Amino acid sequence: MRNYHSHTEFCDGRAPMAEMAAAACAAGFSQWGFSPHSPVDCESGANMAIADVDAFLSEADRLKKAYEGKMKILTGMEIDYLSPQFGPHLDYFRNLPLDYRIGSVHFVRTRDGRPVDCDGPADRFLKYLDTEYHGDLRYVVETYFAMQLEMLESGGFDIIGHLDKIGDNGSAADPALEDYPWYAELVRKVIAKAVEKNVIIEINTKKYPSSGRFFPALRWWSLLKKYNARVVISTDAHYPDKVAAGYADALEKLNFHDLNLISTAGLTKK
């Protein structure tokens, strides 16, 4: 088993790196990647401080040595794309000594360009939909996917994180959201662009145990097959007891759909 997406005390995770590594090793992972939420240039309670980056890199190096021969540890980062002026394409992130980079959208720009975190609980999303986006769900969803396309064009990362996560919170506002043809076309465009740019698509299992949902959702896996997308399974774990949450379920379904699961050798530094 291999996992490239996890969070610890350096961002919004709930345990030290050493505890997460121990839990991952005990769960049978052969490779484990740490990927804290990157520093951002806006207010956030989930992202790591830039002053903590060196400490994170140092602890990752220590754990690599400690687990040598037992489990391969990789040093990654989940880098937020906020705008053409901030994202994985910045020299700062490109020059960090990382084994791989995840590019993700968590903050969706308002009409005046302010980044607002749309990744949290559904009740908070619904509040922001009202107060920050004036109830315009389609604008939020279209902007989310447009930002992903911008991020893919800008480059600087290896894996795109939780590609359709906006569909989860968006469905709290409109349960029919993911049935609309325009929504399906947005998902298709991002999958096609990721393949065009040689970016790996993450199968994120974090919510599967609680809601039976992956990101991308199962309904879009036929598109992953159609475009011959390269995929990885990631648990996006924030707690030691969640290191393998949904992993076996995703692997079973992935094999059934005959998707292109890659190994570490498929990660291409950019």
XYZ file of N, CA and C in Angstrom:
810
model
N 0.848 -1.197 0.000
C 0.000 0.000 0.000
C 0.881 1.244 0.000
N 0.427 2.261 -0.726
C 1.173 3.511 -0.842
C 0.210 4.683 -0.660
N 0.604 5.659 0.119
C -0.235 6.830 0.368
C 0.620 8.084 0.272
N 0.127 9.086 -0.448
C 0.909 10.305 -0.656
C 0.258 11.555 -0.061
N -0.858 11.401 0.627
C -1.600 12.567 1.116
C -1.932 12.364 2.584
N -1.278 13.134 3.458
C -1.557 13.046 4.895
C -1.192 14.359 5.564
N -1.793 14.586 6.718
C -1.604 15.848 7.437
C -1.287 15.575 8.902
N -0.470 16.439 9.480
C -0.037 16.278 10.865
C -0.173 17.597 11.614
N 0.506 17.670 12.755
C 0.415 18.872 13.577
C 0.988 20.100 12.888
N 1.709 19.941 11.792
C 2.264 21.095 11.092
C 1.198 21.890 10.336
N -0.005 21.313 10.172
C -1.104 22.097 9.586
C -2.373 21.775 10.376
N -3.373 21.167 9.741
C -4.618 20.878 10.465
C -4.748 19.413 10.835
N -3.651 18.653 10.767
C -3.667 17.281 11.250
C -3.770 17.241 12.765
N -4.026 16.063 13.303
C -4.304 15.949 14.729
C -3.289 15.099 15.480
N -2.109 14.910 14.889
C -1.087 14.111 15.567
C 0.288 14.487 15.035
N 1.328 14.233 15.816
C 2.695 14.458 15.336
C 3.031 13.511 14.179
N 4.022 13.890 13.390
C 4.441 13.076 12.258
C 4.856 11.678 12.696
N 5.555 11.589 13.825
C 6.033 10.286 14.297
C 4.877 9.336 14.590
N 3.791 9.859 15.152
C 2.631 9.016 15.444
C 1.955 8.552 14.155
N 1.870 9.443 13.189
C 1.268 9.068 11.913
C 2.117 8.019 11.209
N 3.427 8.183 11.243
C 4.315 7.209 10.610
C 4.183 5.845 11.265
N 4.137 5.813 12.583
C 4.001 4.550 13.305
C 2.685 3.864 12.947
N 1.609 4.635 12.869
C 0.305 4.067 12.522
C 0.301 3.549 11.093
N 0.933 4.287 10.180
C 0.984 3.864 8.776
C 1.776 2.572 8.629
N 2.898 2.477 9.324
C 3.724 1.273 9.265
C 2.969 0.075 9.834
N 2.285 0.290 10.941
C 1.514 -0.785 11.568
C 0.358 -1.242 10.678
N -0.177 -0.316 9.867
C -1.298 -0.643 8.977
C -0.839 -1.369 7.720
N 0.477 -1.464 7.525
C 0.997 -2.216 6.395
C 1.401 -1.405 5.189
N 1.514 -0.087 5.338
C 1.946 0.724 4.203
C 3.428 0.498 3.930
N 3.764 0.369 2.668
C 5.170 0.258 2.273
C 5.755 1.626 1.977
N 4.896 2.588 1.639
C 5.319 3.963 1.353
C 4.304 4.917 1.967
N 4.824 5.967 2.579
C 3.937 6.949 3.228
C 4.450 8.350 2.929
N 3.569 9.181 2.400
C 3.947 10.553 2.088
C 3.305 11.548 3.032
N 4.109 12.482 3.527
C 3.596 13.597 4.326
C 3.384 14.791 3.411
N 2.212 15.427 3.518
C 1.880 16.526 2.609
C 1.122 17.631 3.337
N 1.788 18.388 4.193
C 1.085 19.455 4.918
C 0.514 20.490 3.966
N -0.573 21.112 4.398
C -1.106 22.243 3.639
C -0.048 23.343 3.593
N 0.224 23.823 2.415
C 1.297 24.804 2.237
C 1.002 26.117 2.952
N 2.043 26.894 3.196
C 1.803 28.284 3.591
C 0.997 28.994 2.501
N 0.153 29.922 2.895
C -0.624 30.721 1.941
C -0.504 32.194 2.317
N -0.843 33.046 1.363
C -0.745 34.484 1.626
C -2.102 35.089 1.969
N -2.947 34.271 2.623
C -4.232 34.766 3.115
C -4.493 34.124 4.469
N -5.501 34.571 5.157
C -5.810 34.041 6.482
C -6.308 32.610 6.380
N -5.741 31.731 7.206
C -6.167 30.336 7.200
C -5.785 29.672 8.513
N -6.713 28.911 9.063
C -6.419 28.143 10.263
C -5.964 26.736 9.962
N -5.931 26.369 8.668
C -5.589 24.998 8.284
C -4.188 24.867 7.718
N -3.597 25.954 7.247
C -2.313 25.885 6.546
C -1.136 26.082 7.481
N -0.013 25.484 7.121
C 1.188 25.619 7.942
C 1.779 27.010 7.788
N 2.496 27.451 8.815
C 3.200 28.732 8.766
C 4.499 28.553 7.999
N 4.874 29.561 7.274
C 6.115 29.470 6.503
C 7.314 29.278 7.431
N 7.204 29.780 8.650
C 8.300 29.627 9.617
C 8.483 28.179 10.057
N 7.495 27.315 9.813
C 7.567 25.919 10.240
C 8.040 24.971 9.142
N 8.265 25.485 7.947
C 8.623 24.611 6.824
C 9.929 23.875 7.089
N 10.926 24.575 7.580
C 12.219 23.934 7.831
C 12.095 22.830 8.881
N 11.295 23.067 9.914
C 11.104 22.053 10.945
C 10.399 20.825 10.370
N 9.432 21.050 9.505
C 8.755 19.928 8.841
C 9.740 19.118 8.005
N 10.546 19.793 7.209
C 11.511 19.089 6.360
C 12.518 18.305 7.198
N 12.932 18.888 8.317
C 13.882 18.219 9.198
C 13.281 16.961 9.813
N 12.039 17.052 10.276
C 11.391 15.884 10.878
C 11.143 14.801 9.824
N 10.807 15.201 8.620
C 10.621 14.221 7.549
C 11.928 13.481 7.266
N 13.024 14.207 7.241
C 14.326 13.570 7.016
C 14.665 12.605 8.157
N 14.347 13.000 9.380
C 14.629 12.130 10.524
C 13.837 10.830 10.417
N 12.573 10.946 10.062
C 11.723 9.766 9.959
C 12.117 8.883 8.775
N 12.589 9.483 7.708
C 13.077 8.682 6.583
C 14.173 7.737 7.045
N 15.083 8.265 7.840
C 16.189 7.446 8.350
C 15.677 6.414 9.350
N 14.742 6.820 10.206
C 14.251 5.925 11.248
C 13.495 4.732 10.662
N 12.822 4.927 9.518
C 12.013 3.862 8.927
C 12.700 3.185 7.744
N 13.950 3.484 7.519
C 14.670 2.873 6.408
C 14.640 1.348 6.543
N 14.245 0.700 5.467
C 14.138 -0.754 5.479
C 12.801 -1.273 5.952
N 11.986 -0.420 6.543
C 10.665 -0.834 7.031
C 9.542 -0.190 6.222
N 9.676 1.100 5.932
C 8.664 1.829 5.180
C 9.340 3.037 4.542
N 9.093 3.232 3.263
C 9.671 4.378 2.582
C 8.826 5.608 2.868
N 9.455 6.643 3.409
C 8.765 7.887 3.692
C 9.150 8.919 2.646
N 8.134 9.599 2.126
C 8.355 10.636 1.123
C 7.925 11.987 1.686
N 8.622 13.020 1.251
C 8.343 14.381 1.706
C 7.592 15.129 0.621
N 6.352 15.473 0.905
C 5.532 16.199 -0.057
C 4.950 17.454 0.548
N 4.078 18.089 -0.200
C 3.349 19.253 0.295
C 2.093 19.408 -0.553
N 0.972 19.705 0.095
C -0.257 20.026 -0.623
C -0.316 21.538 -0.767
N -0.097 21.998 -1.977
C 0.084 23.431 -2.224
C -1.212 24.030 -2.760
N -1.671 25.064 -2.094
C -2.899 25.730 -2.509
C -2.678 26.595 -3.737
N -3.615 26.490 -4.669
C -3.665 27.442 -5.783
C -4.718 28.486 -5.449
N -4.289 29.742 -5.383
C -5.193 30.845 -5.059
C -5.479 31.737 -6.256
N -4.489 31.895 -7.122
C -4.599 32.826 -8.250
C -3.370 32.651 -9.131
N -3.328 33.311 -10.288
C -2.106 33.272 -11.095
C -0.885 33.800 -10.347
N -1.109 34.508 -9.256
C -0.002 35.061 -8.476
C 0.417 34.153 -7.314
N -0.356 33.082 -7.047
C -0.003 32.216 -5.917
C -0.445 30.786 -6.193
N 0.540 29.887 -6.210
C 0.233 28.483 -6.422
C 1.493 27.643 -6.520
N 1.367 26.381 -6.871
C 2.527 25.489 -6.948
C 3.585 25.941 -7.941
N 3.204 26.805 -8.868
C 4.139 27.256 -9.898
C 5.161 28.268 -9.377
N 4.963 28.792 -8.173
C 5.905 29.778 -7.645
C 7.279 29.148 -7.422
N 8.319 29.933 -7.652
C 9.688 29.438 -7.456
C 9.901 28.938 -6.033
N 9.281 29.582 -5.062
C 9.461 29.155 -3.668
C 9.125 27.667 -3.514
N 7.972 27.259 -4.034
C 7.550 25.868 -3.891
C 8.366 24.945 -4.789
N 8.683 25.402 -5.971
C 9.481 24.579 -6.889
C 10.864 24.273 -6.310
N 11.385 25.181 -5.520
C 12.751 25.040 -5.014
C 12.836 24.323 -3.677
N 11.705 24.017 -3.055
C 11.746 23.258 -1.814
C 12.213 21.830 -2.103
N 12.976 21.212 -1.198
C 13.486 19.858 -1.428
C 12.418 18.799 -1.147
N 11.447 18.712 -2.038
C 10.316 17.804 -1.878
C 10.424 16.645 -2.863
N 9.872 15.505 -2.476
C 9.820 14.352 -3.373
C 8.685 14.475 -4.377
N 7.636 15.189 -4.006
C 6.484 15.378 -4.899
C 5.652 16.536 -4.363
N 4.737 17.011 -5.199
C 3.863 18.120 -4.832
C 2.426 17.798 -5.246
N 1.491 18.097 -4.361
C 0.063 17.999 -4.664
C -0.454 19.417 -4.895
N -1.175 19.613 -5.963
C -1.823 20.898 -6.213
C -3.309 20.790 -5.918
N -3.831 21.684 -5.093
C -5.246 21.610 -4.703
C -5.869 22.993 -4.653
N -7.183 23.011 -4.840
C -7.975 24.224 -4.648
C -8.864 24.012 -3.430
N -8.681 24.859 -2.430
C -9.546 24.873 -1.248
C -10.268 26.215 -1.129
N -9.614 27.260 -1.591
C -10.142 28.617 -1.498
C -10.685 29.030 -2.859
N -11.947 29.443 -2.904
C -12.557 29.885 -4.153
C -12.688 31.399 -4.129
N -12.206 32.025 -5.177
C -12.225 33.485 -5.240
C -13.653 34.032 -5.333
N -13.912 35.079 -4.573
C -15.178 35.790 -4.714
C -15.112 36.653 -5.979
N -16.194 37.311 -6.309
C -16.212 38.124 -7.529
C -15.226 39.293 -7.455
N -14.855 39.694 -6.235
C -13.847 40.759 -6.117
C -12.451 40.197 -5.865
N -12.291 38.881 -6.053
C -10.964 38.285 -6.019
C -10.473 37.808 -4.678
N -11.287 37.876 -3.632
C -10.859 37.427 -2.304
C -10.976 35.910 -2.183
N -9.944 35.239 -1.660
C -10.037 33.790 -1.471
C -10.841 33.447 -0.217
N -11.821 32.578 -0.362
C -12.652 32.127 0.754
C -12.576 30.603 0.801
N -12.344 30.054 1.988
C -12.179 28.620 2.167
C -13.524 27.907 2.001
N -13.644 27.136 0.924
C -14.878 26.399 0.652
C -14.743 24.913 0.957
N -13.698 24.545 1.679
C -13.364 23.135 1.880
C -13.854 22.595 3.216
N -14.348 23.436 4.086
C -14.708 23.000 5.431
C -16.067 22.338 5.509
N -16.655 22.318 6.706
C -17.952 21.666 6.904
C -19.039 22.279 6.027
N -20.052 21.488 5.721
C -21.119 21.941 4.829
C -21.857 23.150 5.385
N -22.060 23.197 6.711
C -22.797 24.328 7.273
C -22.020 25.628 7.100
N -20.694 25.559 7.217
C -19.893 26.760 6.991
C -19.922 27.151 5.524
N -19.864 26.147 4.626
C -19.947 26.446 3.204
C -21.249 27.151 2.867
N -22.354 26.662 3.424
C -23.653 27.278 3.149
C -23.711 28.714 3.666
N -23.061 28.959 4.783
C -22.984 30.325 5.296
C -22.213 31.218 4.332
N -21.048 30.740 3.889
C -20.236 31.525 2.958
C -20.942 31.710 1.615
N -21.682 30.678 1.194
C -22.433 30.802 -0.059
C -23.387 31.979 0.008
N -23.969 32.176 1.166
C -24.907 33.290 1.360
C -24.181 34.615 1.532
N -23.174 34.646 2.420
C -22.563 35.928 2.788
C -21.469 36.400 1.834
N -20.743 35.459 1.225
C -19.608 35.827 0.380
C -19.898 35.731 -1.110
N -20.822 34.831 -1.482
C -21.083 34.595 -2.908
C -22.511 34.948 -3.311
N -23.249 35.555 -2.368
C -24.606 36.052 -2.650
C -25.515 34.970 -3.221
N -25.313 33.733 -2.731
C -26.186 32.637 -3.107
C -25.942 32.041 -4.479
N -24.903 32.468 -5.155
C -24.658 32.038 -6.529
C -23.800 30.764 -6.551
N -24.450 29.613 -6.374
C -23.738 28.343 -6.321
C -23.028 28.044 -7.631
N -23.671 28.317 -8.740
C -23.027 28.013 -10.023
C -21.732 28.798 -10.186
N -21.726 30.041 -9.730
C -20.491 30.825 -9.795
C -19.385 30.145 -8.978
N -19.707 29.692 -7.773
C -18.706 29.054 -6.918
C -18.148 27.809 -7.596
N -19.033 26.975 -8.118
C -18.607 25.717 -8.731
C -17.794 25.978 -9.995
N -18.262 26.869 -10.827
C -17.529 27.158 -12.065
C -16.177 27.782 -11.772
N -16.112 28.622 -10.744
C -14.832 29.246 -10.388
C -13.867 28.206 -9.830
N -14.375 27.283 -9.020
C -13.541 26.207 -8.474
C -12.861 25.439 -9.602
N -13.642 24.991 -10.570
C -13.057 24.215 -11.659
C -12.188 25.077 -12.575
N -12.569 26.339 -12.752
C -11.730 27.242 -13.548
C -10.370 27.433 -12.893
N -10.347 27.511 -11.565
C -9.075 27.642 -10.852
C -8.231 26.384 -10.989
N -8.884 25.218 -11.006
C -8.129 23.990 -11.246
C -7.499 23.991 -12.633
N -8.238 24.454 -13.621
C -7.685 24.523 -14.973
C -6.527 25.518 -15.037
N -6.652 26.657 -14.359
C -5.542 27.613 -14.267
C -4.321 26.966 -13.628
N -4.564 26.232 -12.537
C -3.481 25.574 -11.819
C -2.775 24.562 -12.718
N -3.537 23.796 -13.465
C -2.945 22.811 -14.364
C -2.133 23.474 -15.462
N -2.600 24.589 -15.960
C -1.839 25.317 -16.975
C -0.546 25.881 -16.397
N -0.593 26.313 -15.130
C 0.580 26.930 -14.502
C 1.626 25.889 -14.113
N 1.199 24.675 -13.762
C 2.124 23.590 -13.462
C 2.779 23.692 -12.102
N 3.874 22.936 -11.952
C 4.630 22.946 -10.710
C 4.231 21.877 -9.716
N 3.398 20.909 -10.105
C 2.965 19.875 -9.168
C 2.777 18.553 -9.912
N 2.686 17.474 -9.140
C 2.635 16.120 -9.691
C 1.256 15.481 -9.623
N 0.504 15.803 -8.565
C -0.788 15.171 -8.290
C -1.823 16.263 -8.086
N -3.007 16.095 -8.665
C -4.103 17.026 -8.373
C -4.962 16.409 -7.271
N -5.170 17.180 -6.206
C -5.874 16.683 -5.037
C -7.384 16.828 -5.143
N -8.100 15.826 -4.617
C -9.578 15.803 -4.489
C -10.266 16.657 -5.556
N -10.182 16.192 -6.777
C -10.550 16.955 -7.967
C -11.950 17.566 -7.916
N -12.935 16.827 -7.423
C -14.318 17.313 -7.456
C -14.895 17.549 -6.063
N -14.049 17.934 -5.125
C -14.523 18.053 -3.751
C -15.616 19.110 -3.596
N -15.625 20.110 -4.440
C -16.656 21.153 -4.366
C -18.042 20.544 -4.568
N -18.110 19.412 -5.251
C -19.399 18.774 -5.473
C -20.046 18.291 -4.194
N -19.232 17.962 -3.198
C -19.748 17.490 -1.921
C -20.459 18.623 -1.190
N -19.749 19.722 -0.929
C -20.378 20.848 -0.255
C -21.455 21.486 -1.126
N -21.201 21.550 -2.429
C -22.189 22.143 -3.322
C -23.502 21.392 -3.312
N -23.437 20.078 -3.135
C -24.662 19.276 -3.108
C -25.492 19.532 -1.861
N -24.864 20.096 -0.818
C -25.641 20.477 0.361
C -26.569 21.634 0.039
N -26.164 22.447 -0.936
C -27.010 23.563 -1.355
C -28.000 23.146 -2.433
N -27.567 22.233 -3.313
C -28.424 21.755 -4.398
C -28.126 20.270 -4.612
N -28.972 19.387 -4.073
C -28.708 17.948 -4.180
C -28.607 17.447 -5.619
N -29.131 18.178 -6.570
C -29.085 17.754 -7.974
C -27.838 18.259 -8.698
N -26.976 18.966 -7.995
C -25.840 19.644 -8.629
C -25.065 18.744 -9.583
N -24.686 17.564 -9.115
C -23.806 16.722 -9.913
C -24.513 16.006 -11.065
N -25.827 16.183 -11.151
C -26.582 15.601 -12.257
C -26.677 16.534 -13.457
N -26.298 17.804 -13.277
C -26.434 18.757 -14.375
C -25.371 18.510 -15.440
N -25.746 18.565 -16.709
C -24.752 18.382 -17.777
C -23.602 19.379 -17.711
N -23.878 20.604 -17.311
C -22.801 21.594 -17.257
C -21.772 21.229 -16.187
N -22.237 20.621 -15.086
C -21.316 20.193 -14.036
C -20.440 19.048 -14.554
N -21.059 18.076 -15.188
C -20.308 16.941 -15.734
C -19.248 17.413 -16.722
N -19.571 18.417 -17.508
C -18.611 18.930 -18.484
C -17.422 19.594 -17.795
N -17.654 20.261 -16.673
C -16.546 20.859 -15.929
C -15.599 19.781 -15.401
N -16.157 18.705 -14.861
C -15.323 17.603 -14.377
C -14.533 17.002 -15.535
N -15.203 16.786 -16.659
C -14.530 16.205 -17.827
C -13.361 17.068 -18.278
N -13.554 18.381 -18.316
C -12.493 19.281 -18.767
C -11.268 19.195 -17.866
N -11.483 19.107 -16.543
C -10.349 19.043 -15.627
C -9.622 17.705 -15.769
N -10.363 16.616 -15.887
C -9.720 15.314 -16.080
C -8.912 15.315 -17.373
N -9.500 15.814 -18.444
C -8.794 15.849 -19.730
C -7.546 16.720 -19.649
N -7.648 17.854 -18.976
C -6.496 18.753 -18.859
C -5.403 18.125 -18.000
N -5.769 17.432 -16.929
C -4.770 16.768 -16.092
C -3.993 15.741 -16.904
N -4.692 14.973 -17.716
C -4.020 13.976 -18.556
C -3.122 14.670 -19.577
N -3.626 15.735 -20.194
C -2.824 16.491 -21.156
C -1.534 17.005 -20.527
N -1.603 17.430 -19.268
C -0.446 18.005 -18.586
C 0.376 16.951 -17.830
N 0.027 15.682 -17.996
C 0.762 14.587 -17.363
C 0.731 14.680 -15.839
N -0.391 15.117 -15.302
C -0.586 15.224 -13.860
C -1.398 14.015 -13.382
N -0.981 13.439 -12.285
C -1.642 12.276 -11.707
C -2.903 12.726 -10.964
N -3.968 11.956 -11.088
C -5.227 12.280 -10.418
C -5.362 11.428 -9.157
N -5.595 12.103 -8.058
C -5.751 11.422 -6.777
C -7.153 10.836 -6.640
N -7.215 9.581 -6.191
C -8.466 8.991 -5.706
C -8.448 9.172 -4.190
N -9.166 10.169 -3.711
C -9.137 10.544 -2.301
C -10.232 9.780 -1.559
N -9.829 9.046 -0.517
C -10.752 8.147 0.177
C -11.254 8.676 1.517
N -10.894 9.902 1.868
C -11.140 10.403 3.220
C -12.600 10.270 3.654
N -13.537 10.572 2.775
C -14.945 10.588 3.163
C -15.663 9.261 2.915
N -14.971 8.292 2.332
C -15.669 7.061 1.968
C -16.266 6.341 3.177
N -15.553 6.207 4.308
C -16.145 5.482 5.433
C -17.410 6.144 5.980
N -17.512 7.464 5.894
C -18.657 8.153 6.477
C -19.783 8.404 5.479
N -19.448 8.510 4.175
C -20.488 8.874 3.210
C -20.490 8.020 1.946
N -19.547 7.086 1.830
C -19.495 6.262 0.634
C -19.068 7.013 -0.597
N -18.315 8.094 -0.394
C -17.930 8.957 -1.503
C -16.418 9.035 -1.643
N -15.944 8.919 -2.876
C -14.561 9.207 -3.214
C -14.505 10.546 -3.932
N -13.284 11.090 -4.019
C -13.021 12.231 -4.898
C -11.921 11.823 -5.873
N -12.156 11.773 -7.183
C -13.433 12.014 -7.842
C -14.465 10.935 -7.491
N -15.736 11.335 -7.585
C -16.828 10.410 -7.300
C -16.810 9.260 -8.306
N -17.345 8.120 -7.882
C -17.357 6.930 -8.739
C -17.995 7.196 -10.093
N -18.964 8.089 -10.128
C -19.653 8.334 -11.396
C -18.723 8.884 -12.471
N -17.549 9.420 -12.051
C -16.620 9.998 -13.021
C -15.473 9.059 -13.365
N -15.450 7.870 -12.774
C -14.317 6.974 -13.033
C -14.294 6.478 -14.471
N -15.451 6.466 -15.136
C -15.452 6.094 -16.558
C -14.665 7.106 -17.378
N -14.652 8.372 -16.933
C -13.843 9.389 -17.616
C -12.356 9.160 -17.362
N -12.019 8.744 -16.139
C -10.621 8.420 -15.859
C -10.152 7.302 -16.789
N -11.013 6.315 -16.992
C -10.683 5.213 -17.895
C -10.617 5.698 -19.336
N -11.580 6.490 -19.747
C -11.629 6.980 -21.118
C -10.367 7.732 -21.502
N -9.868 8.561 -20.571
C -8.689 9.381 -20.859
C -7.387 8.697 -20.439
N -7.493 7.455 -19.943
C -6.317 6.710 -19.485
C -5.522 7.521 -18.466
N -6.245 8.098 -17.504
C -5.614 8.918 -16.473
C -4.760 8.057 -15.558
N -3.636 8.594 -15.141
C -2.829 7.951 -14.108
C -3.381 8.365 -12.749
N -3.548 7.397 -11.847
C -4.170 7.685 -10.557
C -3.333 7.127 -9.413
N -3.526 7.732 -8.242
C -3.007 7.206 -6.988
C -4.154 7.194 -5.984
N -4.079 6.279 -5.031
C -5.049 6.249 -3.937
C -4.433 6.967 -2.745
N -5.171 7.911 -2.169
C -4.679 8.642 -0.999
C -5.788 8.772 0.030
N -5.428 8.570 1.292
C -6.436 8.619 2.348
C -6.639 10.004 2.942
N -5.741 10.949 2.638
C -5.888 12.312 3.164
C -6.071 12.274 4.683
N -5.271 11.421 5.327
C -5.468 11.152 6.758
C -5.025 12.328 7.620
N -5.849 12.650 8.614
C -5.539 13.678 9.604
C -5.364 13.090 11.009
N -5.718 11.815 11.173
C -5.657 11.136 12.463
C -4.945 9.798 12.282
N -4.191 9.342 13.296
C -3.512 8.048 13.175
C -4.447 6.880 12.908
N -5.653 6.905 13.476
C -6.560 5.776 13.269
C -7.284 5.842 11.932
N -6.966 6.845 11.118
C -7.597 6.985 9.800
C -6.606 6.784 8.657
N -5.410 6.291 8.964
C -4.374 6.234 7.919
C -4.786 5.373 6.737
N -5.605 4.356 6.959
C -6.008 3.464 5.870
C -7.490 3.579 5.537
N -8.152 4.626 6.025
C -9.604 4.749 5.857
C -9.999 4.766 4.378
N -10.787 3.798 3.976
C -11.294 3.733 2.611
C -10.324 3.194 1.588
N -9.094 2.902 1.993
C -8.066 2.507 1.023
C -8.427 1.189 0.338
N -8.754 0.165 1.119
C -9.048 -1.139 0.540
C -10.274 -1.074 -0.362
N -11.267 -0.258 0.018
C -12.460 -0.106 -0.809
C -12.115 0.507 -2.157
N -11.267 1.541 -2.121
C -10.867 2.194 -3.369
C -10.069 1.243 -4.244
N -9.176 0.479 -3.642
C -8.346 -0.445 -4.411
C -9.212 -1.506 -5.099
N -10.181 -2.019 -4.373
C -11.077 -3.021 -4.958
C -11.835 -2.458 -6.152
N -12.388 -1.264 -5.982
C -13.163 -0.660 -7.062
C -12.266 -0.209 -8.213
N -11.071 0.241 -7.883
C -10.130 0.664 -8.908
C -9.727 -0.514 -9.787
N -9.483 -1.657 -9.174
C -9.144 -2.854 -9.949
C -10.314 -3.272 -10.831
N -11.533 -3.141 -10.318
C -12.722 -3.490 -11.090
C -12.844 -2.595 -12.325
N -12.536 -1.314 -12.147
C -12.622 -0.368 -13.263
C -11.364 -0.377 -14.134
N -10.344 -1.138 -13.715
C -9.104 -1.283 -14.480
C -8.453 0.074 -14.742
N -8.302 0.850 -13.668
C -7.663 2.157 -13.807
C -6.152 2.031 -13.669
N -5.461 3.074 -14.096
C -3.998 3.063 -14.213
C -3.355 3.534 -12.915
N -3.267 2.631 -11.931
C -2.660 2.949 -10.639
C -1.144 2.962 -10.784
N -0.511 4.049 -10.350
C 0.935 4.184 -10.517
C 1.652 3.928 -9.203
N 2.949 3.719 -9.295
C 3.810 3.572 -8.122
C 4.634 4.842 -7.963
N 5.489 4.853 -6.943
C 6.341 6.015 -6.707
C 7.159 6.366 -7.953
N 7.546 5.347 -8.696
C 8.369 5.589 -9.884
C 7.634 6.469 -10.904
N 6.312 6.522 -10.794
C 5.547 7.335 -11.731
C 5.444 8.790 -11.345
N 5.904 9.135 -10.142
C 5.858 10.522 -9.709
C 6.982 11.285 -10.412
N 6.616 12.329 -11.098
C 7.595 13.098 -11.875
C 7.782 14.450 -11.246
N 8.978 14.753 -10.793
C 9.235 16.068 -10.216
C 9.131 17.125 -11.308
N 8.480 18.230 -10.957
C 8.313 19.311 -11.931
C 8.853 20.590 -11.350
